[in-house]
Amino acid sequence: MTEAIKKLQEERTGLFADLYRGKTPRRVPIRGGLTTEAAIEYAGMDIKETQWHSEKMIDVMRYAAERIPTDVAPVRPHTLRNPYKYQLLGGKTIVMNEEGYAQHPEIHGLEPGEYPQFIEDPYKCMLETILPRLYDGLNQSPVQNALNLAKAYKMHSDQAAQGIAQAAQVNEEFGFATAPPGGFTEAPYDFMADFIRSFSGTSKDIRRHPRELLAACEAVTPIMINQGLGPVRTVDARCFLPLHMAPFLNMKQFEKFYWPTFKKTIEALTDAGMGVDLFVEQDWTRYLDFLKELPGRIVMRFEFGDPKQIKEKLGDRHIIAGLYPIGLLKTESKEKCIDKAKELLDICAPGGGFIFDLDKDILSMSSANIDNLIAVQEYVREHSAY
């Protein structure tokens, strides 16, 4: 790493460090980027094939890093949904389609009559009942189950190490901001709605089995907290939570089923010293006052909402991100795309506490005009100094 790249990396890392500590950074930091699939396509490579050859991802990451102006690497390591482990385990939870995109089918591993078993010991129930239903490779003889799990874990560990090494190499080559290793977890209700009971399952249970669903959320909360605690406990080490289900609940349901265990999870993470990053999916306008109650200085990346209202409600306490619609990048001129960035800067940047980011990651080259993305983020980089 040259002295110039080292200085650039220190400056970029400092932008986020200042934000997390309530200081106004030198300028607005930028995070907008691509999913793995979009980045592979952007680099002119085959989406499906490249995901099966993760050693090629370093070239994908470099290609995007050379072109897209951000302060963090615009492509994350390909570790979360790498296809090898799902194949080795016979997974039904994440399935690659013909084009190479990872899909999350509507599937569940727990039946309503099994709630008592889950509530009594959720970890045991997941090991003995749920996982064998979701993964055919864990529904064999005890010996074969152990072999399949060992092979999948070895593959996952090897590829995670490779992805982390690739990310570190790209950060060093291009001077991107760095951070200590963080964590990943979910709100307990969201966890129940993912693979335990599914979207449709929890939507039925909230009316047919409300006591059981509520108790299950309480029972799984310690696991969600433990899952989110990373090896480093500082505000620079962020725990990421994607928030799924709240917009599909009415206010009474949200207050009873979603909010208490979600808040408890966030409080435990911040009490442990960790920083928190939320992806606030869909429209949380009804719940902004609840989000304001959360402790710490949380990064809240919004998909939808009124920037003025969000800034007014949350800007003095938390860090606002997102809100830039990727649909504009596909349909509008470069000038209009930049005008939207100006609008967001005017509303959200004053006083600090703002990260420029897209409302969601770009999934494919058909989702956005990358030239517009480059122009927008170049504008933000050059015109967002405090």
mmCIF file of C-alpha atoms in Angstrom:
data_model
loop_
_atom_site.group_PDB
_atom_site.id
_atom_site.type_symbol
_atom_site.label_atom_id
_atom_site.label_comp_id
_atom_site.label_asym_id
_atom_site.label_seq_id
_atom_site.Cartn_x
_atom_site.Cartn_y
_atom_site.Cartn_z
ATOM 1 C CA MET A 1 0.000 0.000 0.000
ATOM 2 C CA THR A 2 1.428 3.360 -1.010
ATOM 3 C CA GLU A 3 1.396 6.320 1.355
ATOM 4 C CA ALA A 4 -1.277 8.002 -0.783
ATOM 5 C CA ILE A 5 -3.569 4.951 -0.643
ATOM 6 C CA LYS A 6 -2.943 4.572 3.083
ATOM 7 C CA LYS A 7 -3.890 8.200 3.675
ATOM 8 C CA LEU A 8 -7.023 7.797 1.554
ATOM 9 C CA GLN A 9 -8.041 4.746 3.544
ATOM 10 C CA GLU A 10 -7.508 6.554 6.833
ATOM 11 C CA GLU A 11 -9.605 9.480 5.637
ATOM 12 C CA ARG A 12 -12.439 7.231 4.488
ATOM 13 C CA THR A 13 -12.383 5.173 7.664
ATOM 14 C CA GLY A 14 -12.445 8.411 9.640
ATOM 15 C CA LEU A 15 -15.651 9.559 7.932
ATOM 16 C CA PHE A 16 -17.540 6.617 9.415
ATOM 17 C CA ALA A 17 -15.731 6.732 12.762
ATOM 18 C CA ASP A 18 -16.815 10.350 13.196
ATOM 19 C CA LEU A 19 -20.425 9.553 12.317
ATOM 20 C CA TYR A 20 -20.608 6.678 14.771
ATOM 21 C CA ARG A 21 -19.372 8.976 17.553
ATOM 22 C CA GLY A 22 -21.735 11.840 16.851
ATOM 23 C CA LYS A 23 -19.145 14.042 15.147
ATOM 24 C CA THR A 24 -19.646 15.803 11.840
ATOM 25 C CA PRO A 25 -17.324 14.217 9.268
ATOM 26 C CA ARG A 26 -15.358 16.129 6.645
ATOM 27 C CA ARG A 27 -17.962 15.185 4.044
ATOM 28 C CA VAL A 28 -20.870 12.784 3.557
ATOM 29 C CA PRO A 29 -19.583 9.188 3.243
ATOM 30 C CA ILE A 30 -20.805 7.060 0.315
ATOM 31 C CA ARG A 31 -21.850 3.398 0.390
ATOM 32 C CA GLY A 32 -23.900 2.700 -2.780
ATOM 33 C CA GLY A 33 -22.985 -0.567 -4.486
ATOM 34 C CA LEU A 34 -23.931 -3.774 -6.274
ATOM 35 C CA THR A 35 -25.039 -7.245 -5.300
ATOM 36 C CA THR A 36 -22.723 -10.107 -6.196
ATOM 37 C CA GLU A 37 -24.883 -11.039 -9.181
ATOM 38 C CA ALA A 38 -24.980 -7.494 -10.570
ATOM 39 C CA ALA A 39 -21.236 -7.070 -10.073
ATOM 40 C CA ILE A 40 -20.495 -10.297 -11.969
ATOM 41 C CA GLU A 41 -22.695 -9.139 -14.823
ATOM 42 C CA TYR A 42 -21.066 -5.678 -14.747
ATOM 43 C CA ALA A 43 -17.646 -7.296 -15.105
ATOM 44 C CA GLY A 44 -18.854 -9.153 -18.208
ATOM 45 C CA MET A 45 -18.716 -12.598 -16.609
ATOM 46 C CA ASP A 46 -21.288 -15.382 -16.386
ATOM 47 C CA ILE A 47 -23.410 -15.012 -13.243
ATOM 48 C CA LYS A 48 -24.077 -18.678 -12.624
ATOM 49 C CA GLU A 49 -20.611 -20.024 -13.422
ATOM 50 C CA THR A 50 -18.701 -17.382 -11.480
ATOM 51 C CA GLN A 51 -20.559 -18.094 -8.251
ATOM 52 C CA TRP A 52 -19.317 -21.674 -8.438
ATOM 53 C CA HIS A 53 -15.727 -20.423 -8.845
ATOM 54 C CA SER A 54 -15.315 -17.957 -6.015
ATOM 55 C CA GLU A 55 -11.622 -17.433 -6.779
ATOM 56 C CA LYS A 56 -12.822 -15.334 -9.728
ATOM 57 C CA MET A 57 -14.633 -12.922 -7.426
ATOM 58 C CA ILE A 58 -11.474 -10.918 -6.796
ATOM 59 C CA ASP A 59 -11.560 -9.817 -10.445
ATOM 60 C CA VAL A 60 -15.235 -8.904 -10.108
ATOM 61 C CA MET A 61 -14.584 -6.870 -6.979
ATOM 62 C CA ARG A 62 -11.644 -5.063 -8.581
ATOM 63 C CA TYR A 63 -13.631 -4.242 -11.712
ATOM 64 C CA ALA A 64 -16.353 -2.503 -9.713
ATOM 65 C CA ALA A 65 -13.867 -0.853 -7.355
ATOM 66 C CA GLU A 66 -12.028 0.774 -10.259
ATOM 67 C CA ARG A 67 -15.207 2.356 -11.615
ATOM 68 C CA ILE A 68 -17.762 3.060 -8.892
ATOM 69 C CA PRO A 69 -16.903 5.932 -6.519
ATOM 70 C CA THR A 70 -17.641 4.813 -2.960
ATOM 71 C CA ASP A 71 -15.945 4.945 0.420
ATOM 72 C CA VAL A 72 -16.468 1.243 1.088
ATOM 73 C CA ALA A 73 -15.930 -1.546 -1.410
ATOM 74 C CA PRO A 74 -18.921 -1.509 -3.796
ATOM 75 C CA VAL A 75 -19.136 -5.333 -3.796
ATOM 76 C CA ARG A 76 -19.228 -7.416 -0.614
ATOM 77 C CA PRO A 77 -17.458 -10.802 -0.298
ATOM 78 C CA HIS A 78 -19.512 -13.669 -1.713
ATOM 79 C CA THR A 79 -19.957 -15.586 1.546
ATOM 80 C CA LEU A 80 -23.593 -15.434 2.705
ATOM 81 C CA ARG A 81 -25.271 -17.320 -0.157
ATOM 82 C CA ASN A 82 -22.454 -19.211 -1.758
ATOM 83 C CA PRO A 83 -24.101 -22.149 -3.591
ATOM 84 C CA TYR A 84 -21.663 -24.891 -2.560
ATOM 85 C CA LYS A 85 -22.852 -25.233 1.029
ATOM 86 C CA TYR A 86 -26.511 -25.362 -0.010
ATOM 87 C CA GLN A 87 -25.744 -28.087 -2.543
ATOM 88 C CA LEU A 88 -23.736 -30.122 -0.053
ATOM 89 C CA LEU A 89 -26.561 -29.900 2.487
ATOM 90 C CA GLY A 90 -29.398 -30.428 0.016
ATOM 91 C CA GLY A 91 -30.779 -27.053 1.057
ATOM 92 C CA LYS A 92 -34.332 -25.985 0.252
ATOM 93 C CA THR A 93 -34.032 -22.513 1.832
ATOM 94 C CA ILE A 94 -31.907 -20.826 -0.842
ATOM 95 C CA VAL A 95 -32.186 -22.092 -4.414
ATOM 96 C CA MET A 96 -30.300 -20.813 -7.464
ATOM 97 C CA ASN A 97 -32.507 -20.225 -10.510
ATOM 98 C CA GLU A 98 -31.535 -20.780 -14.143
ATOM 99 C CA GLU A 99 -30.019 -17.304 -14.446
ATOM 100 C CA GLY A 100 -27.865 -17.733 -11.335
ATOM 101 C CA TYR A 101 -29.854 -15.650 -8.854
ATOM 102 C CA ALA A 102 -30.299 -16.999 -5.335
ATOM 103 C CA GLN A 103 -33.997 -17.329 -4.493
ATOM 104 C CA HIS A 104 -35.649 -17.601 -1.085
ATOM 105 C CA PRO A 105 -38.693 -19.876 -1.521
ATOM 106 C CA GLU A 106 -41.696 -19.652 0.791
ATOM 107 C CA ILE A 107 -40.813 -22.571 3.041
ATOM 108 C CA HIS A 108 -41.130 -23.431 6.713
ATOM 109 C CA GLY A 109 -39.600 -25.980 9.065
ATOM 110 C CA LEU A 110 -41.991 -25.835 12.024
ATOM 111 C CA GLU A 111 -45.629 -26.900 12.100
ATOM 112 C CA PRO A 112 -48.131 -25.045 14.315
ATOM 113 C CA GLY A 113 -48.612 -28.048 16.601
ATOM 114 C CA GLU A 114 -44.866 -28.064 17.341
ATOM 115 C CA TYR A 115 -44.790 -24.624 18.955
ATOM 116 C CA PRO A 116 -44.563 -26.068 22.512
ATOM 117 C CA GLN A 117 -41.471 -28.060 21.542
ATOM 118 C CA PHE A 118 -39.883 -24.959 19.991
ATOM 119 C CA ILE A 119 -40.740 -22.681 22.909
ATOM 120 C CA GLU A 120 -39.310 -25.118 25.463
ATOM 121 C CA ASP A 121 -35.938 -25.379 23.704
ATOM 122 C CA PRO A 122 -35.674 -23.555 20.356
ATOM 123 C CA TYR A 123 -32.069 -24.554 19.738
ATOM 124 C CA LYS A 124 -32.787 -28.260 20.245
ATOM 125 C CA CYS A 125 -35.918 -28.024 18.107
ATOM 126 C CA MET A 126 -33.983 -26.373 15.287
ATOM 127 C CA LEU A 127 -31.303 -29.075 15.382
ATOM 128 C CA GLU A 128 -33.573 -32.091 15.677
ATOM 129 C CA THR A 129 -36.735 -31.063 13.837
ATOM 130 C CA ILE A 130 -36.382 -27.972 11.665
ATOM 131 C CA LEU A 131 -32.984 -28.345 10.019
ATOM 132 C CA PRO A 132 -33.630 -31.913 8.766
ATOM 133 C CA ARG A 133 -36.764 -30.614 7.039
ATOM 134 C CA LEU A 134 -35.007 -27.692 5.436
ATOM 135 C CA TYR A 135 -31.848 -29.592 4.442
ATOM 136 C CA ASP A 136 -32.105 -33.083 2.951
ATOM 137 C CA GLY A 137 -28.444 -33.660 3.761
ATOM 138 C CA LEU A 138 -29.278 -33.454 7.462
ATOM 139 C CA ASN A 139 -32.174 -35.903 7.216
ATOM 140 C CA GLN A 140 -30.047 -39.018 6.737
ATOM 141 C CA SER A 141 -28.480 -41.452 9.190
ATOM 142 C CA PRO A 142 -26.585 -39.877 12.110
ATOM 143 C CA VAL A 143 -23.243 -40.753 10.507
ATOM 144 C CA GLN A 144 -24.219 -39.358 7.099
ATOM 145 C CA ASN A 145 -25.644 -36.221 8.728
ATOM 146 C CA ALA A 146 -22.331 -35.632 10.483
ATOM 147 C CA LEU A 147 -20.365 -36.160 7.281
ATOM 148 C CA ASN A 148 -22.588 -33.809 5.285
ATOM 149 C CA LEU A 149 -22.421 -31.143 7.962
ATOM 150 C CA ALA A 150 -18.639 -31.435 8.242
ATOM 151 C CA LYS A 151 -18.177 -31.107 4.469
ATOM 152 C CA ALA A 152 -20.520 -28.115 4.277
ATOM 153 C CA TYR A 153 -18.877 -26.411 7.243
ATOM 154 C CA LYS A 154 -15.425 -26.950 5.751
ATOM 155 C CA MET A 155 -16.580 -25.494 2.429
ATOM 156 C CA HIS A 156 -18.260 -22.555 4.149
ATOM 157 C CA SER A 157 -15.208 -21.819 6.304
ATOM 158 C CA ASP A 158 -12.771 -22.062 3.392
ATOM 159 C CA GLN A 159 -14.837 -19.794 1.163
ATOM 160 C CA ALA A 160 -15.544 -17.321 3.960
ATOM 161 C CA ALA A 161 -11.799 -17.062 4.592
ATOM 162 C CA GLN A 162 -11.212 -16.608 0.867
ATOM 163 C CA GLY A 163 -13.896 -13.903 0.647
ATOM 164 C CA ILE A 164 -12.522 -12.038 3.644
ATOM 165 C CA ALA A 165 -9.004 -12.193 2.177
ATOM 166 C CA GLN A 166 -10.284 -10.924 -1.179
ATOM 167 C CA ALA A 167 -12.114 -8.041 0.511
ATOM 168 C CA ALA A 168 -9.018 -7.103 2.502
ATOM 169 C CA GLN A 169 -6.929 -7.141 -0.661
ATOM 170 C CA VAL A 170 -9.377 -4.856 -2.510
ATOM 171 C CA ASN A 171 -9.556 -2.511 0.480
ATOM 172 C CA GLU A 172 -5.783 -2.270 0.525
ATOM 173 C CA GLU A 173 -5.435 -1.757 -3.229
ATOM 174 C CA PHE A 174 -8.111 0.949 -3.467
ATOM 175 C CA GLY A 175 -7.986 2.528 -0.008
ATOM 176 C CA PHE A 176 -11.543 1.736 1.030
ATOM 177 C CA ALA A 177 -12.706 2.284 4.590
ATOM 178 C CA THR A 178 -12.145 -0.644 6.932
ATOM 179 C CA ALA A 179 -13.942 -1.788 10.068
ATOM 180 C CA PRO A 180 -13.550 -4.530 12.680
ATOM 181 C CA PRO A 181 -15.562 -7.707 12.027
ATOM 182 C CA GLY A 182 -19.197 -7.201 12.956
ATOM 183 C CA GLY A 183 -22.209 -9.471 13.213
ATOM 184 C CA PHE A 184 -25.483 -10.442 11.571
ATOM 185 C CA THR A 185 -28.805 -11.234 13.185
ATOM 186 C CA GLU A 186 -32.538 -10.652 12.860
ATOM 187 C CA ALA A 187 -35.428 -9.279 14.839
ATOM 188 C CA PRO A 188 -36.984 -12.334 16.538
ATOM 189 C CA TYR A 189 -40.293 -11.954 14.664
ATOM 190 C CA ASP A 190 -38.427 -11.734 11.358
ATOM 191 C CA PHE A 191 -36.496 -14.873 12.242
ATOM 192 C CA MET A 192 -39.757 -16.727 12.839
ATOM 193 C CA ALA A 193 -41.079 -15.454 9.500
ATOM 194 C CA ASP A 194 -38.029 -16.497 7.483
ATOM 195 C CA PHE A 195 -37.514 -20.252 7.686
ATOM 196 C CA ILE A 196 -39.174 -21.277 10.944
ATOM 197 C CA ARG A 197 -42.825 -20.526 10.135
ATOM 198 C CA SER A 198 -42.493 -18.454 6.901
ATOM 199 C CA PHE A 199 -44.178 -15.205 5.839
ATOM 200 C CA SER A 200 -47.560 -16.826 5.315
ATOM 201 C CA GLY A 201 -47.213 -19.010 8.409
ATOM 202 C CA THR A 202 -46.615 -16.150 10.834
ATOM 203 C CA SER A 203 -49.327 -14.113 9.119
ATOM 204 C CA LYS A 204 -51.785 -16.908 9.968
ATOM 205 C CA ASP A 205 -50.327 -17.605 13.409
ATOM 206 C CA ILE A 206 -50.718 -14.025 14.555
ATOM 207 C CA ARG A 207 -54.475 -14.723 14.494
ATOM 208 C CA ARG A 208 -54.712 -18.482 15.027
ATOM 209 C CA HIS A 209 -51.822 -19.063 17.448
ATOM 210 C CA PRO A 210 -50.981 -15.637 18.921
ATOM 211 C CA ARG A 211 -49.823 -16.858 22.334
ATOM 212 C CA GLU A 212 -47.523 -19.451 20.827
ATOM 213 C CA LEU A 213 -46.028 -17.031 18.311
ATOM 214 C CA LEU A 214 -45.413 -14.429 20.996
ATOM 215 C CA ALA A 215 -43.776 -16.985 23.276
ATOM 216 C CA ALA A 216 -41.649 -18.258 20.387
ATOM 217 C CA CYS A 217 -40.349 -14.743 19.712
ATOM 218 C CA GLU A 218 -39.422 -14.431 23.379
ATOM 219 C CA ALA A 219 -37.774 -17.853 23.386
ATOM 220 C CA VAL A 220 -35.596 -17.137 20.378
ATOM 221 C CA THR A 221 -34.489 -13.651 21.476
ATOM 222 C CA PRO A 222 -31.381 -14.832 23.393
ATOM 223 C CA ILE A 223 -30.274 -16.754 20.299
ATOM 224 C CA MET A 224 -30.727 -13.665 18.110
ATOM 225 C CA ILE A 225 -28.700 -11.586 20.564
ATOM 226 C CA ASN A 226 -25.899 -14.139 20.739
ATOM 227 C CA GLN A 227 -25.901 -14.480 16.944
ATOM 228 C CA GLY A 228 -25.406 -10.732 16.533
ATOM 229 C CA LEU A 229 -22.498 -10.331 18.931
ATOM 230 C CA GLY A 230 -19.310 -10.137 16.912
ATOM 231 C CA PRO A 231 -15.765 -10.864 18.088
ATOM 232 C CA VAL A 232 -15.066 -7.128 18.498
ATOM 233 C CA ARG A 233 -17.317 -4.983 20.685
ATOM 234 C CA THR A 234 -16.911 -1.367 19.545
ATOM 235 C CA VAL A 235 -19.187 1.072 17.724
ATOM 236 C CA ASP A 236 -17.027 0.572 14.638
ATOM 237 C CA ALA A 237 -17.971 -3.141 14.559
ATOM 238 C CA ARG A 238 -21.490 -3.106 13.161
ATOM 239 C CA CYS A 239 -24.173 -5.749 13.548
ATOM 240 C CA PHE A 240 -26.458 -5.826 10.500
ATOM 241 C CA LEU A 241 -30.182 -6.543 10.756
ATOM 242 C CA PRO A 242 -32.519 -6.571 7.731
ATOM 243 C CA LEU A 243 -36.027 -5.702 8.945
ATOM 244 C CA HIS A 244 -38.693 -7.587 6.997
ATOM 245 C CA MET A 245 -42.130 -7.978 8.508
ATOM 246 C CA ALA A 246 -43.132 -4.833 10.396
ATOM 247 C CA PRO A 247 -44.747 -3.037 7.409
ATOM 248 C CA PHE A 248 -47.107 -6.010 6.984
ATOM 249 C CA LEU A 249 -48.448 -5.673 10.544
ATOM 250 C CA ASN A 250 -50.998 -3.237 11.905
ATOM 251 C CA MET A 251 -50.011 -1.004 14.806
ATOM 252 C CA LYS A 252 -51.425 -3.253 17.542
ATOM 253 C CA GLN A 253 -49.704 -6.295 16.081
ATOM 254 C CA PHE A 254 -46.426 -4.416 15.749
ATOM 255 C CA GLU A 255 -46.548 -3.203 19.342
ATOM 256 C CA LYS A 256 -47.335 -6.666 20.703
ATOM 257 C CA PHE A 257 -45.450 -9.118 18.503
ATOM 258 C CA TYR A 258 -42.601 -7.274 16.782
ATOM 259 C CA TRP A 259 -41.381 -4.346 18.842
ATOM 260 C CA PRO A 260 -40.659 -5.748 22.340
ATOM 261 C CA THR A 261 -38.248 -8.498 21.316
ATOM 262 C CA PHE A 262 -36.711 -6.396 18.547
ATOM 263 C CA LYS A 263 -36.003 -3.585 21.000
ATOM 264 C CA LYS A 264 -34.616 -6.074 23.524
ATOM 265 C CA THR A 265 -32.247 -7.414 20.853
ATOM 266 C CA ILE A 266 -30.983 -3.946 19.926
ATOM 267 C CA GLU A 267 -30.554 -2.966 23.574
ATOM 268 C CA ALA A 268 -28.461 -6.062 24.251
ATOM 269 C CA LEU A 269 -26.224 -5.412 21.239
ATOM 270 C CA THR A 270 -25.626 -1.779 22.141
ATOM 271 C CA ASP A 271 -25.138 -2.634 25.828
ATOM 272 C CA ALA A 272 -22.382 -5.002 24.678
ATOM 273 C CA GLY A 273 -20.703 -2.060 22.940
ATOM 274 C CA MET A 274 -21.508 -2.966 19.344
ATOM 275 C CA GLY A 275 -22.737 -0.656 16.644
ATOM 276 C CA VAL A 276 -25.938 -1.513 14.778
ATOM 277 C CA ASP A 277 -26.883 -1.130 11.096
ATOM 278 C CA LEU A 278 -30.534 -1.593 10.112
ATOM 279 C CA PHE A 279 -31.921 -2.091 6.632
ATOM 280 C CA VAL A 280 -35.397 -0.635 7.134
ATOM 281 C CA GLU A 281 -37.250 -2.479 4.390
ATOM 282 C CA GLN A 282 -40.472 -1.198 2.843
ATOM 283 C CA ASP A 283 -42.196 1.791 4.513
ATOM 284 C CA TRP A 284 -41.709 2.304 8.265
ATOM 285 C CA THR A 285 -43.301 5.755 8.397
ATOM 286 C CA ARG A 286 -45.813 4.596 11.038
ATOM 287 C CA TYR A 287 -42.993 3.435 13.282
ATOM 288 C CA LEU A 288 -40.519 6.318 13.194
ATOM 289 C CA ASP A 289 -41.278 7.273 16.801
ATOM 290 C CA PHE A 290 -40.440 3.716 17.846
ATOM 291 C CA LEU A 291 -37.133 3.783 15.981
ATOM 292 C CA LYS A 292 -36.259 7.011 17.767
ATOM 293 C CA GLU A 293 -36.440 5.157 21.080
ATOM 294 C CA LEU A 294 -33.687 2.715 20.149
ATOM 295 C CA PRO A 295 -30.401 3.205 22.018
ATOM 296 C CA GLY A 296 -27.034 3.925 20.495
ATOM 297 C CA ARG A 297 -26.251 5.735 17.295
ATOM 298 C CA ILE A 298 -27.759 3.387 14.754
ATOM 299 C CA VAL A 299 -27.345 3.500 10.986
ATOM 300 C CA MET A 300 -30.851 3.222 9.510
ATOM 301 C CA ARG A 301 -30.907 2.584 5.781
ATOM 302 C CA PHE A 302 -34.418 3.352 4.558
ATOM 303 C CA GLU A 303 -35.979 1.860 1.470
ATOM 304 C CA PHE A 304 -39.006 4.177 1.417
ATOM 305 C CA GLY A 305 -40.241 7.217 3.286
ATOM 306 C CA ASP A 306 -40.288 11.006 3.337
ATOM 307 C CA PRO A 307 -36.697 12.213 3.829
ATOM 308 C CA LYS A 308 -37.849 15.395 5.563
ATOM 309 C CA GLN A 309 -39.965 13.503 8.066
ATOM 310 C CA ILE A 310 -37.240 10.928 8.692
ATOM 311 C CA LYS A 311 -34.634 13.641 9.204
ATOM 312 C CA GLU A 312 -36.913 15.560 11.549
ATOM 313 C CA LYS A 313 -37.765 12.485 13.622
ATOM 314 C CA LEU A 314 -34.425 10.705 13.733
ATOM 315 C CA GLY A 315 -31.670 13.031 12.537
ATOM 316 C CA ASP A 316 -30.669 14.298 15.966
ATOM 317 C CA ARG A 317 -30.086 10.797 17.326
ATOM 318 C CA HIS A 318 -29.437 8.231 14.613
ATOM 319 C CA ILE A 319 -27.651 8.070 11.248
ATOM 320 C CA ILE A 320 -29.851 8.169 8.150
ATOM 321 C CA ALA A 321 -28.910 6.291 4.989
ATOM 322 C CA GLY A 322 -30.593 5.034 1.834
ATOM 323 C CA LEU A 323 -33.687 6.712 0.313
ATOM 324 C CA TYR A 324 -32.062 7.211 -3.096
ATOM 325 C CA PRO A 325 -34.350 5.239 -5.472
ATOM 326 C CA ILE A 326 -32.421 2.983 -7.834
ATOM 327 C CA GLY A 327 -35.379 3.203 -10.222
ATOM 328 C CA LEU A 328 -34.278 6.734 -11.106
ATOM 329 C CA LEU A 329 -30.897 5.424 -12.193
ATOM 330 C CA LYS A 330 -32.645 3.260 -14.761
ATOM 331 C CA THR A 331 -35.274 5.649 -16.136
ATOM 332 C CA GLU A 332 -34.028 9.237 -15.771
ATOM 333 C CA SER A 333 -31.294 11.358 -17.308
ATOM 334 C CA LYS A 334 -27.966 11.894 -15.610
ATOM 335 C CA GLU A 335 -28.983 15.455 -14.732
ATOM 336 C CA LYS A 336 -32.232 14.389 -13.053
ATOM 337 C CA CYS A 337 -30.419 11.667 -11.139
ATOM 338 C CA ILE A 338 -27.942 14.213 -9.831
ATOM 339 C CA ASP A 339 -30.803 16.566 -8.932
ATOM 340 C CA LYS A 340 -32.249 13.855 -6.674
ATOM 341 C CA ALA A 341 -28.896 13.469 -4.957
ATOM 342 C CA LYS A 342 -28.787 17.233 -4.395
ATOM 343 C CA GLU A 343 -32.269 17.085 -2.869
ATOM 344 C CA LEU A 344 -31.274 14.337 -0.442
ATOM 345 C CA LEU A 345 -28.078 16.152 0.527
ATOM 346 C CA ASP A 346 -30.002 19.371 1.189
ATOM 347 C CA ILE A 347 -32.464 17.555 3.447
ATOM 348 C CA CYS A 348 -30.399 14.907 5.210
ATOM 349 C CA ALA A 349 -26.809 16.161 5.313
ATOM 350 C CA PRO A 350 -27.129 19.278 7.537
ATOM 351 C CA GLY A 351 -25.726 18.641 10.996
ATOM 352 C CA GLY A 352 -24.063 15.396 9.961
ATOM 353 C CA GLY A 353 -25.603 11.992 10.563
ATOM 354 C CA PHE A 354 -26.077 11.036 6.901
ATOM 355 C CA ILE A 355 -24.574 8.316 4.702
ATOM 356 C CA PHE A 356 -25.321 8.500 0.997
ATOM 357 C CA ASP A 357 -26.653 5.107 -0.030
ATOM 358 C CA LEU A 358 -29.190 3.624 -2.411
ATOM 359 C CA ASP A 359 -32.629 2.509 -1.250
ATOM 360 C CA LYS A 360 -31.537 -1.044 -2.066
ATOM 361 C CA ASP A 361 -28.538 -2.717 -3.672
ATOM 362 C CA ILE A 362 -28.545 -2.998 -7.458
ATOM 363 C CA LEU A 363 -29.531 -6.569 -8.280
ATOM 364 C CA SER A 364 -28.801 -6.647 -12.012
ATOM 365 C CA MET A 365 -27.650 -4.456 -14.877
ATOM 366 C CA SER A 366 -31.284 -4.175 -15.944
ATOM 367 C CA SER A 367 -32.087 -2.529 -12.589
ATOM 368 C CA ALA A 368 -30.024 0.613 -13.121
ATOM 369 C CA ASN A 369 -27.832 2.584 -15.505
ATOM 370 C CA ILE A 370 -24.402 2.274 -13.881
ATOM 371 C CA ASP A 371 -23.167 5.418 -15.648
ATOM 372 C CA ASN A 372 -25.860 7.338 -13.772
ATOM 373 C CA LEU A 373 -24.783 5.739 -10.504
ATOM 374 C CA ILE A 374 -21.181 6.778 -11.130
ATOM 375 C CA ALA A 375 -22.214 10.359 -11.963
ATOM 376 C CA VAL A 376 -24.407 10.627 -8.861
ATOM 377 C CA GLN A 377 -21.796 9.321 -6.450
ATOM 378 C CA GLU A 378 -19.071 11.423 -8.025
ATOM 379 C CA TYR A 379 -21.293 14.451 -7.444
ATOM 380 C CA VAL A 380 -21.826 13.509 -3.803
ATOM 381 C CA ARG A 381 -18.118 12.999 -3.287
ATOM 382 C CA GLU A 382 -17.281 16.422 -4.737
ATOM 383 C CA HIS A 383 -20.173 18.473 -3.294
ATOM 384 C CA SER A 384 -20.934 17.178 0.198
ATOM 385 C CA ALA A 385 -18.171 18.752 2.269
ATOM 386 C CA TYR A 386 -19.227 20.277 5.603
#
